Amino acid sequence: MKKIIANFKMNKTNSEIKEYIMKLLPKFEQGKVDLVLCVPFTALTISKFLLADSGINLGAQNICDEDDGKSTGEISGTMIKNCGADYVIVGHSERRVKFKENGRIINKKIKLALKNRLKVVLCIGESLAEKNTLKTNEVLKAQLEEALKGLYENELDNIIIAYEPVWAIGTGKTPLVKELENTIKVIRKVVTDDFSPKAGEKIEILYGGSVDLKNCGTFCKIKNINGMLIGGASLDADNFSQIIKNIK
Ligand code: PGA
């Protein structure tokens, strides 16, 4: 079953989320795709309530890298779990760039998420400059190794890797199928080398970056990819329902 994760980013008030979920639910067939909605923190509780018994999972978009109380304005893994979320996005490029989140911080966040029984959607991806200077593989390997440092192999069951080239996010640009297949192979090889062949084969890897109604079918057919992380195209419930329909 393909995994589809919606990243709402900093979009939707609670009343907009309510309207969205009410539109999505009648169109959603349980058991066809594994769907996760990553909503803003402010909407976690209401979303949990509205999604009850729907088979749709809930996620947050960030987690604090500390779990003591001395982090004004931050949200801990304990709080996220307590709101009813089971997933959290870590290492999104918007946070790496804007909030200067480096590998060490991302690694701390992953460990705290796992401690709180949250599944981690770990985003990795190269910038356009890195792609143009043929550094993609090197960058992905470094990002993965920093993020997964000190983890046990069995913990990878709760890690989903989302390959999101920075140049593809919100730009309408996407990698070529061949390019993408090769990059996913590289990611699996890093996991194989650092953990085991079984881990490299088993780990879930998603593609993200300008996935839309037109191209979702193409990405879906790529063997090796377990699903998609969708930003902009997930924001309209009708459009997103149609994407989910195409994917299954
Ligand atoms: P996009 O965003 O689908 O709008 O490109 C994806 C993401 O940032 O996770």
Coordinates of C-alpha atoms and ligand atoms in Angstrom, one line a residue:
M1 CA 0.0 0.0 0.0
K2 CA 1.4 3.4 -1.0
K3 CA 2.0 5.9 1.8
I4 CA 0.7 9.5 1.1
I5 CA 1.7 12.2 3.5
A6 CA 0.2 15.7 3.2
N7 CA 2.3 18.6 4.5
F8 CA 0.0 21.5 5.0
K9 CA 2.9 23.7 6.1
M10 CA 1.8 27.0 7.7
N11 CA -1.7 26.8 6.1
K12 CA -5.2 26.5 7.4
T13 CA -7.0 27.8 10.5
N14 CA -9.0 25.4 12.6
S15 CA -12.2 26.2 10.8
E16 CA -10.5 25.7 7.4
I17 CA -9.2 22.3 8.6
K18 CA -12.7 21.3 9.8
E19 CA -14.1 22.2 6.4
Y20 CA -11.3 20.3 4.6
I21 CA -11.7 17.1 6.6
M22 CA -15.5 17.2 6.2
K23 CA -14.9 17.3 2.4
L24 CA -12.1 14.7 2.4
L25 CA -13.8 12.0 4.6
P26 CA -16.7 11.0 2.3
K27 CA -14.2 10.5 -0.6
F28 CA -11.6 8.5 1.3
E29 CA -11.7 4.8 1.1
Q30 CA -10.0 3.0 3.9
G31 CA -7.4 0.4 3.1
K32 CA -6.4 1.7 -0.4
V33 CA -3.6 4.1 0.6
D34 CA -1.9 4.8 3.9
L35 CA -2.8 8.5 4.4
V36 CA -1.2 10.9 6.9
L37 CA -2.2 14.5 7.3
C38 CA 0.6 16.7 8.8
V39 CA -1.3 19.7 10.1
P40 CA -0.1 22.8 12.0
F41 CA 0.3 22.3 15.8
T42 CA -2.8 24.5 16.4
A43 CA -5.0 22.0 14.5
L44 CA -3.8 18.7 16.0
T45 CA -6.5 18.3 18.6
I46 CA -9.4 19.2 16.4
S47 CA -8.0 17.1 13.5
K48 CA -7.7 14.1 15.8
F49 CA -11.3 14.5 16.9
L50 CA -12.5 14.9 13.3
L51 CA -10.4 12.0 11.9
A52 CA -11.6 9.5 14.6
D53 CA -12.3 6.0 13.0
S54 CA -11.5 7.3 9.5
G55 CA -8.3 5.3 9.1
I56 CA -6.4 8.5 8.3
N57 CA -3.3 9.2 10.5
L58 CA -2.2 12.5 12.0
G59 CA 1.2 14.1 12.0
A60 CA 2.9 17.2 13.2
Q61 CA 5.4 19.2 11.1
N62 CA 8.1 19.8 13.7
I63 CA 9.3 18.8 17.2
C64 CA 11.5 20.5 19.7
D65 CA 15.0 19.2 20.1
E66 CA 14.8 19.4 23.9
D67 CA 12.3 17.8 26.2
D68 CA 12.5 20.0 29.3
G69 CA 10.2 22.9 29.9
K70 CA 12.7 25.6 29.3
S71 CA 12.0 26.2 25.6
T72 CA 9.6 29.1 25.3
G73 CA 7.4 28.8 22.2
E74 CA 8.4 25.2 21.4
I75 CA 6.3 22.0 21.3
S76 CA 7.7 18.7 22.7
G77 CA 7.3 15.2 21.5
T78 CA 5.3 14.4 24.6
M79 CA 2.8 17.2 23.7
I80 CA 2.5 16.1 20.1
K81 CA 1.8 12.5 21.1
N82 CA -0.7 13.7 23.7
C83 CA -2.6 15.6 21.0
G84 CA -3.1 12.2 19.2
A85 CA -0.5 12.5 16.4
D86 CA 1.5 9.4 15.4
Y87 CA 3.9 11.0 12.9
V88 CA 6.2 14.0 12.8
I89 CA 8.2 15.6 10.0
V90 CA 11.8 16.3 10.8
G91 CA 14.5 18.0 8.7
H92 CA 12.3 19.7 6.1
S93 CA 14.5 21.9 4.0
E94 CA 12.4 25.0 4.9
R95 CA 13.5 24.4 8.5
R96 CA 17.1 23.5 7.6
V97 CA 17.4 26.8 5.8
K98 CA 15.2 29.2 7.7
F99 CA 15.8 27.9 11.2
K100 CA 19.4 26.7 10.7
E101 CA 18.6 23.1 11.7
N102 CA 21.7 21.1 11.2
G103 CA 22.4 17.4 11.3
R104 CA 23.1 17.4 15.1
I105 CA 19.7 19.1 15.8
I106 CA 17.9 16.8 13.4
N107 CA 19.4 13.7 15.1
K108 CA 18.3 15.0 18.5
K109 CA 14.8 15.6 17.2
I110 CA 14.6 12.1 15.7
K111 CA 15.7 10.5 19.0
L112 CA 13.1 12.5 21.0
A113 CA 10.4 11.6 18.5
L114 CA 11.2 7.9 18.7
K115 CA 11.3 8.1 22.5
N116 CA 7.7 9.5 22.3
R117 CA 6.6 6.7 20.0
L118 CA 6.2 9.0 17.0
K119 CA 7.0 7.8 13.5
V120 CA 9.6 10.1 11.9
V121 CA 9.3 11.5 8.3
L122 CA 12.9 12.4 7.7
C123 CA 13.3 14.9 4.8
I124 CA 16.6 15.0 2.9
G125 CA 17.4 16.7 -0.4
E126 CA 20.0 18.6 -2.3
S127 CA 19.9 22.3 -3.3
L128 CA 20.1 23.3 -6.9
A129 CA 23.7 24.4 -6.6
E130 CA 24.6 21.0 -5.1
K131 CA 22.8 19.3 -7.9
N132 CA 24.5 21.4 -10.6
T133 CA 27.9 20.6 -9.1
L134 CA 27.1 16.9 -9.0
K135 CA 27.1 16.7 -5.2
T136 CA 23.7 15.1 -4.8
N137 CA 24.9 11.7 -3.6
E138 CA 27.4 13.1 -1.3
V139 CA 24.9 15.5 0.3
L140 CA 22.3 12.8 0.8
K141 CA 24.7 10.4 2.3
A142 CA 25.9 13.1 4.8
Q143 CA 22.4 14.2 5.7
L144 CA 21.3 10.6 6.2
E145 CA 24.3 9.6 8.3
E146 CA 24.1 12.7 10.5
A147 CA 20.3 12.1 11.1
L148 CA 20.5 8.4 11.8
K149 CA 23.6 8.5 13.9
G150 CA 23.4 6.2 17.0
L151 CA 20.1 4.6 16.0
Y152 CA 19.5 0.9 16.3
E153 CA 18.4 -1.0 13.2
N154 CA 15.0 -1.9 14.6
E155 CA 14.3 1.8 15.1
L156 CA 14.4 2.3 11.3
D157 CA 10.9 0.6 11.3
N158 CA 9.7 4.0 12.6
I159 CA 11.6 6.1 10.2
I160 CA 10.3 7.1 6.7
I161 CA 12.7 8.9 4.5
A162 CA 11.3 11.6 2.2
Y163 CA 13.6 12.5 -0.6
E164 CA 12.7 16.1 -1.5
P165 CA 15.2 17.9 -3.8
V166 CA 15.1 21.5 -2.5
W167 CA 14.9 22.8 -6.1
A168 CA 11.7 20.8 -6.6
I169 CA 9.8 22.1 -3.6
G170 CA 7.0 24.4 -4.6
T171 CA 8.6 25.1 -8.0
G172 CA 6.7 22.9 -10.4
K173 CA 10.0 21.2 -11.3
T174 CA 10.6 17.5 -10.7
P175 CA 13.4 15.1 -11.3
L176 CA 13.4 12.8 -14.4
V177 CA 12.2 9.3 -13.6
K178 CA 15.6 7.8 -14.3
E179 CA 17.3 10.4 -12.1
L180 CA 14.9 9.7 -9.3
E181 CA 15.3 5.9 -9.6
N182 CA 19.1 6.3 -9.3
T183 CA 18.8 8.6 -6.3
I184 CA 16.5 6.3 -4.4
K185 CA 19.0 3.5 -5.1
V186 CA 21.8 5.6 -3.6
I187 CA 19.6 6.3 -0.5
R188 CA 19.0 2.5 0.0
K189 CA 22.7 1.8 -0.5
V190 CA 23.6 4.2 2.3
V191 CA 21.1 2.5 4.7
T192 CA 22.4 -0.9 3.5
D193 CA 26.1 0.1 4.2
D194 CA 25.3 1.7 7.6
F195 CA 22.8 -0.9 8.8
S196 CA 22.2 -4.0 6.7
P197 CA 20.9 -5.2 3.3
K198 CA 17.6 -6.0 4.9
A199 CA 17.3 -2.5 6.3
G200 CA 18.2 -0.9 3.0
E201 CA 15.5 -2.9 1.3
K202 CA 12.9 -2.5 4.0
I203 CA 13.1 1.2 4.7
E204 CA 10.2 3.3 3.4
I205 CA 11.2 6.0 1.0
L206 CA 8.9 8.7 -0.3
Y207 CA 9.3 11.3 -3.0
G208 CA 8.3 14.9 -2.4
G209 CA 8.6 18.1 -4.4
S210 CA 5.9 19.5 -6.8
V211 CA 3.8 16.3 -6.8
D212 CA 0.5 17.1 -8.4
L213 CA -2.5 15.6 -10.1
K214 CA -0.8 15.3 -13.4
N215 CA 2.5 13.7 -12.3
C216 CA 1.4 11.6 -9.3
G217 CA 0.7 8.6 -11.6
T218 CA 4.3 8.7 -12.9
F219 CA 5.9 8.8 -9.5
C220 CA 3.6 6.1 -8.3
K221 CA 4.8 3.6 -10.9
I222 CA 8.5 4.0 -9.9
K223 CA 9.5 0.7 -8.2
N224 CA 11.6 1.5 -5.2
I225 CA 9.4 4.4 -4.0
N226 CA 6.9 3.7 -1.3
G227 CA 4.8 6.8 -1.6
M228 CA 4.8 10.6 -1.7
L229 CA 5.0 13.7 0.5
I230 CA 2.7 16.3 -1.0
G231 CA 2.7 20.0 0.0
G232 CA 0.8 22.5 -2.2
A233 CA -1.3 20.0 -4.0
S234 CA -2.7 18.6 -0.8
L235 CA -4.3 21.9 0.3
D236 CA -7.5 21.6 -1.7
A237 CA -9.6 18.6 -0.5
D238 CA -11.1 17.9 -3.9
N239 CA -7.8 18.0 -5.8
F240 CA -6.1 15.9 -3.1
S241 CA -8.9 13.3 -3.1
Q242 CA -8.4 13.0 -6.9
I243 CA -4.6 12.5 -6.4
I244 CA -5.3 9.8 -3.8
K245 CA -7.7 8.1 -6.3
N246 CA -5.1 8.2 -9.0
I247 CA -2.4 6.8 -6.7
K248 CA -4.2 3.7 -5.5
Ligands
PGA1 P1 5.3 20.8 -2.6 O1 5.9 20.7 -1.2 O2 4.5 19.6 -2.9 O3 4.4 22.0 -2.5 O4 6.4 21.0 -3.6 C1 6.4 19.5 -0.7 C2 7.0 19.7 0.7 O5 7.6 20.8 0.9 O6 7.0 18.9 1.6

